[in-house]
Amino acid sequence: MTDPFAWPEGVARHALAEVDSTNAEAARMAPGLTQPTWIFAHRQTAARGRRGRGWAAPDGNFGATLVMRPSGTPQEAAQRSFVAALALADALALVAGPGVTLRLKWPNDVLLNGGKVAGILLESAGQGGAVSHLAIGIGVNLAEAPPPEVLEPGAHPAASLLGETGLRIPPEEFLAPLANAFDRWERQLATYGFAPIRTAWLDRAARIGQPITARTGTEIFEGTFETIAEDGALVLATPQGRRVIPAADVYF
């Protein structure tokens, strides 16, 4: 049996004491990389989340980015958000043990006992329908969750691994099980395509069959979370009919 704490073959790692943002560092390093590389930092001074939002990164929390050169279209590259979510759930389950509940919130959050414990940010560069590099940024509240007063109105409540379980995991010790889990799911994607990733994600999805609100940049949709499409888009059953939404923020 493969050691879940072993470092995956063919994957590099780059550890930093401090950086502005691991995703920004990934973009700077990408042109010279020859293999998938994890960039880990003990401290980020300008960490960010989706849509340019700030991401709180206090000491003891985890922040890292995997930078890679995926084949395929930008839409296929974006499916790595589901790979990353599954890997995060596996790694958190491994370190937390059986007494926690982990669920995946579309499009890119992981919930621990109902609270947001981790987020994923994908950024890519390329031209002509090709992706030159993909950066998968991951932040995990290992030690501390942001208090409610600093969250956006309507944002999902936050949680931390320490707060929910009493377990204190040093951030550098979380990197190997996460990288190992991502490697396993990435190999599934490369061998079998997105279908088994989609199935596994749906098995852990939060709020399937329940009412949710999806907000795009211009519209708000309310309906029942039906499933995700074969490409990963959100499928919502609304009073106006079935909606397939490629990108949005979801509120419960």
Short mmCIF file of C-alpha atoms in Angstrom, two decimals:
data_model
loop_
_atom_site.label_atom_id
_atom_site.label_comp_id
_atom_site.label_asym_id
_atom_site.label_seq_id
_atom_site.Cartn_x
_atom_site.Cartn_y
_atom_site.Cartn_z
CA MET A 1 0.00 0.00 0.00
CA THR A 2 1.27 3.47 -0.89
CA ASP A 3 2.39 5.60 2.03
CA PRO A 4 -0.03 8.58 2.09
CA PHE A 5 2.73 10.73 3.61
CA ALA A 6 5.27 9.85 0.90
CA TRP A 7 6.19 12.52 -1.63
CA PRO A 8 4.88 11.66 -5.14
CA GLU A 9 7.40 10.80 -7.82
CA GLY A 10 7.96 13.27 -10.62
CA VAL A 11 6.71 16.23 -8.57
CA ALA A 12 9.00 18.97 -7.22
CA ARG A 13 8.57 21.18 -4.16
CA HIS A 14 9.80 24.65 -3.37
CA ALA A 15 9.55 25.90 0.24
CA LEU A 16 9.71 29.56 1.23
CA ALA A 17 9.70 31.31 4.57
CA GLU A 18 7.70 34.24 3.15
CA VAL A 19 6.24 35.34 -0.18
CA ASP A 20 3.64 37.81 -1.38
CA SER A 21 1.43 35.05 -2.82
CA THR A 22 2.23 31.47 -3.75
CA ASN A 23 0.09 31.89 -6.89
CA ALA A 24 2.10 34.97 -7.84
CA GLU A 25 5.32 33.04 -7.22
CA ALA A 26 3.95 30.22 -9.40
CA ALA A 27 3.48 32.63 -12.29
CA ARG A 28 7.03 33.91 -11.88
CA MET A 29 8.52 30.40 -11.71
CA ALA A 30 6.36 28.77 -14.39
CA PRO A 31 8.53 29.57 -17.46
CA GLY A 32 11.52 27.72 -16.00
CA LEU A 33 9.74 24.64 -14.61
CA THR A 34 10.11 21.20 -16.16
CA GLN A 35 7.71 19.27 -13.88
CA PRO A 36 4.70 19.88 -11.65
CA THR A 37 5.89 21.86 -8.62
CA TRP A 38 4.37 22.62 -5.24
CA ILE A 39 5.27 26.06 -3.88
CA PHE A 40 4.79 26.23 -0.11
CA ALA A 41 5.18 29.31 2.07
CA HIS A 42 5.06 29.66 5.83
CA ARG A 43 3.78 33.20 5.39
CA GLN A 44 1.99 35.05 2.58
CA THR A 45 1.78 38.82 2.74
CA ALA A 46 -0.72 39.27 -0.11
CA ALA A 47 -2.68 36.02 -0.30
CA ARG A 48 -5.86 36.22 -2.32
CA GLY A 49 -9.01 34.26 -3.03
CA ARG A 50 -11.47 34.19 -5.90
CA ARG A 51 -12.45 37.40 -7.70
CA GLY A 52 -9.50 39.24 -6.17
CA ARG A 53 -10.72 38.90 -2.60
CA GLY A 54 -8.18 38.90 0.19
CA TRP A 55 -7.42 35.60 1.92
CA ALA A 56 -6.51 35.72 5.60
CA ALA A 57 -3.31 33.73 6.17
CA PRO A 58 -2.38 33.82 9.87
CA ASP A 59 0.55 31.85 11.23
CA GLY A 60 -0.23 28.15 11.52
CA ASN A 61 -2.54 28.02 8.53
CA PHE A 62 -1.58 26.32 5.28
CA GLY A 63 -0.89 28.03 1.98
CA ALA A 64 0.58 26.46 -1.14
CA THR A 65 0.25 26.40 -4.91
CA LEU A 66 0.72 23.59 -7.39
CA VAL A 67 1.91 24.87 -10.75
CA MET A 68 1.74 22.56 -13.75
CA ARG A 69 1.51 22.49 -17.54
CA PRO A 70 -1.71 20.62 -18.31
CA SER A 71 -2.62 19.38 -21.74
CA GLY A 72 -6.07 20.02 -23.16
CA THR A 73 -8.34 23.03 -23.27
CA PRO A 74 -8.72 25.75 -20.61
CA GLN A 75 -12.09 24.19 -19.70
CA GLU A 76 -10.40 20.84 -19.08
CA ALA A 77 -7.64 22.50 -17.07
CA ALA A 78 -10.29 24.10 -14.86
CA GLN A 79 -11.53 20.65 -13.86
CA ARG A 80 -8.47 20.45 -11.61
CA SER A 81 -10.50 22.43 -9.06
CA PHE A 82 -12.48 19.21 -8.49
CA VAL A 83 -9.27 17.17 -8.34
CA ALA A 84 -7.92 19.61 -5.74
CA ALA A 85 -11.13 19.47 -3.69
CA LEU A 86 -11.05 15.67 -3.57
CA ALA A 87 -7.37 15.71 -2.63
CA LEU A 88 -8.04 18.21 0.15
CA ALA A 89 -10.86 16.09 1.52
CA ASP A 90 -8.64 13.01 1.49
CA ALA A 91 -5.74 14.79 3.18
CA LEU A 92 -7.96 16.37 5.83
CA ALA A 93 -9.66 13.04 6.54
CA LEU A 94 -6.25 11.43 6.94
CA VAL A 95 -4.93 13.92 9.49
CA ALA A 96 -8.24 14.54 11.31
CA GLY A 97 -9.38 10.94 11.66
CA PRO A 98 -12.91 9.52 11.47
CA GLY A 99 -14.71 11.92 13.80
CA VAL A 100 -15.25 14.74 11.29
CA THR A 101 -17.65 15.40 8.43
CA LEU A 102 -16.14 16.68 5.20
CA ARG A 103 -18.21 18.00 2.30
CA LEU A 104 -17.36 19.76 -0.96
CA LYS A 105 -19.03 23.06 -1.82
CA TRP A 106 -19.25 23.99 -5.49
CA PRO A 107 -17.16 25.31 -7.08
CA ASN A 108 -14.03 25.23 -4.90
CA ASP A 109 -14.49 25.07 -1.12
CA VAL A 110 -14.13 22.28 1.43
CA LEU A 111 -16.40 22.20 4.49
CA LEU A 112 -15.39 20.67 7.82
CA ASN A 113 -18.33 19.95 10.14
CA GLY A 114 -20.30 22.47 8.07
CA GLY A 115 -17.77 25.33 8.18
CA LYS A 116 -15.46 26.42 5.36
CA VAL A 117 -12.01 25.08 6.18
CA ALA A 118 -10.30 25.39 2.78
CA GLY A 119 -10.52 27.26 -0.49
CA ILE A 120 -9.05 26.74 -3.95
CA LEU A 121 -8.01 29.38 -6.48
CA LEU A 122 -7.16 28.44 -10.07
CA GLU A 123 -5.24 30.89 -12.25
CA SER A 124 -3.88 30.14 -15.71
CA ALA A 125 -2.05 31.71 -18.62
CA GLY A 126 -1.96 30.84 -22.28
CA GLN A 127 -3.11 31.78 -25.75
CA GLY A 128 -4.80 30.27 -28.77
CA GLY A 129 -6.88 27.87 -26.69
CA ALA A 130 -3.81 26.35 -25.01
CA VAL A 131 -2.77 26.63 -21.36
CA SER A 132 0.89 27.48 -20.83
CA HIS A 133 0.64 26.97 -17.08
CA LEU A 134 -1.99 26.36 -14.41
CA ALA A 135 -1.59 27.50 -10.81
CA ILE A 136 -3.78 25.77 -8.20
CA GLY A 137 -3.67 27.81 -5.01
CA ILE A 138 -4.87 26.17 -1.80
CA GLY A 139 -5.47 27.73 1.60
CA VAL A 140 -6.45 25.67 4.65
CA ASN A 141 -7.49 26.93 8.08
CA LEU A 142 -5.38 24.48 10.04
CA ALA A 143 -4.97 26.64 13.15
CA GLU A 144 -7.32 29.59 12.86
CA ALA A 145 -10.55 30.53 11.08
CA PRO A 146 -11.40 34.15 10.23
CA PRO A 147 -13.98 35.60 12.64
CA PRO A 148 -17.51 36.24 11.32
CA GLU A 149 -17.10 40.02 11.38
CA VAL A 150 -14.37 39.97 8.71
CA LEU A 151 -16.30 37.77 6.29
CA GLU A 152 -18.34 39.18 3.40
CA PRO A 153 -22.09 39.50 4.02
CA GLY A 154 -23.68 36.14 3.25
CA ALA A 155 -20.34 34.32 3.20
CA HIS A 156 -20.25 30.77 4.47
CA PRO A 157 -19.20 30.43 8.13
CA ALA A 158 -15.56 29.45 8.56
CA ALA A 159 -13.98 26.64 10.54
CA SER A 160 -10.48 25.47 11.43
CA LEU A 161 -9.05 22.02 11.94
CA LEU A 162 -7.76 22.99 15.39
CA GLY A 163 -11.08 24.49 16.42
CA GLU A 164 -13.13 21.49 15.30
CA THR A 165 -10.83 18.66 16.40
CA GLY A 166 -8.26 20.05 18.84
CA LEU A 167 -5.52 18.77 16.51
CA ARG A 168 -2.61 21.08 15.76
CA ILE A 169 -0.96 20.10 12.46
CA PRO A 170 2.13 22.10 11.40
CA PRO A 171 1.50 23.46 7.88
CA GLU A 172 4.65 21.88 6.45
CA GLU A 173 3.40 18.45 7.60
CA PHE A 174 0.16 18.85 5.64
CA LEU A 175 1.90 19.35 2.29
CA ALA A 176 2.97 15.73 1.65
CA PRO A 177 -0.43 14.07 2.22
CA LEU A 178 -2.06 16.77 0.09
CA ALA A 179 0.46 16.37 -2.73
CA ASN A 180 0.14 12.59 -2.54
CA ALA A 181 -3.67 12.73 -2.68
CA PHE A 182 -3.63 15.20 -5.58
CA ASP A 183 -1.24 12.95 -7.49
CA ARG A 184 -3.61 9.97 -7.08
CA TRP A 185 -6.64 11.90 -8.34
CA GLU A 186 -4.63 13.53 -11.15
CA ARG A 187 -3.64 10.07 -12.37
CA GLN A 188 -7.33 9.09 -12.34
CA LEU A 189 -8.12 12.15 -14.45
CA ALA A 190 -5.30 11.40 -16.89
CA THR A 191 -6.30 7.74 -17.26
CA TYR A 192 -10.10 7.81 -17.21
CA GLY A 193 -11.10 11.41 -17.86
CA PHE A 194 -13.37 13.62 -15.80
CA ALA A 195 -16.26 11.15 -15.31
CA PRO A 196 -14.88 9.34 -12.22
CA ILE A 197 -13.76 12.66 -10.74
CA ARG A 198 -17.28 14.00 -11.19
CA THR A 199 -18.80 10.90 -9.56
CA ALA A 200 -16.44 11.04 -6.59
CA TRP A 201 -17.06 14.76 -6.14
CA LEU A 202 -20.85 14.32 -6.22
CA ASP A 203 -20.57 11.61 -3.56
CA ARG A 204 -19.14 14.24 -1.20
CA ALA A 205 -21.08 17.28 -2.42
CA ALA A 206 -22.78 19.63 0.02
CA ARG A 207 -26.45 20.54 -0.46
CA ILE A 208 -27.32 18.21 -3.33
CA GLY A 209 -31.12 18.27 -3.69
CA GLN A 210 -31.43 21.36 -1.51
CA PRO A 211 -32.09 25.06 -2.22
CA ILE A 212 -29.08 27.25 -2.95
CA THR A 213 -28.39 30.66 -4.49
CA ALA A 214 -25.88 31.09 -7.33
CA ARG A 215 -24.57 34.58 -8.10
CA THR A 216 -22.70 35.29 -11.31
CA GLY A 217 -21.23 38.67 -12.08
CA THR A 218 -24.56 39.87 -13.50
CA GLU A 219 -27.34 37.50 -12.38
CA ILE A 220 -28.72 35.74 -9.31
CA PHE A 221 -30.30 32.29 -9.60
CA GLU A 222 -32.22 30.54 -6.86
CA GLY A 223 -33.17 26.89 -7.10
CA THR A 224 -32.40 23.33 -6.15
CA PHE A 225 -28.85 22.04 -6.57
CA GLU A 226 -29.51 19.16 -8.95
CA THR A 227 -26.03 17.97 -9.97
CA ILE A 228 -22.93 19.09 -11.85
CA ALA A 229 -22.75 18.70 -15.61
CA GLU A 230 -20.26 16.46 -17.42
CA ASP A 231 -17.86 19.41 -17.64
CA GLY A 232 -18.30 20.45 -13.99
CA ALA A 233 -20.83 23.27 -14.46
CA LEU A 234 -23.49 23.76 -11.79
CA VAL A 235 -26.94 22.40 -12.71
CA LEU A 236 -29.74 24.22 -10.93
CA ALA A 237 -33.46 23.44 -11.07
CA THR A 238 -35.21 26.83 -10.90
CA PRO A 239 -38.86 27.91 -11.21
CA GLN A 240 -37.91 29.21 -14.68
CA GLY A 241 -36.41 25.89 -15.74
CA ARG A 242 -33.13 24.02 -15.60
CA ARG A 243 -30.04 26.25 -15.57
CA VAL A 244 -26.48 25.20 -16.33
CA ILE A 245 -24.09 27.72 -14.78
CA PRO A 246 -20.37 27.49 -15.65
CA ALA A 247 -19.13 29.95 -13.00
CA ALA A 248 -20.73 31.55 -9.94
CA ASP A 249 -20.48 32.04 -6.20
CA VAL A 250 -22.83 29.74 -4.29
CA TYR A 251 -24.66 30.66 -1.09
CA PHE A 252 -26.59 28.32 1.17
#
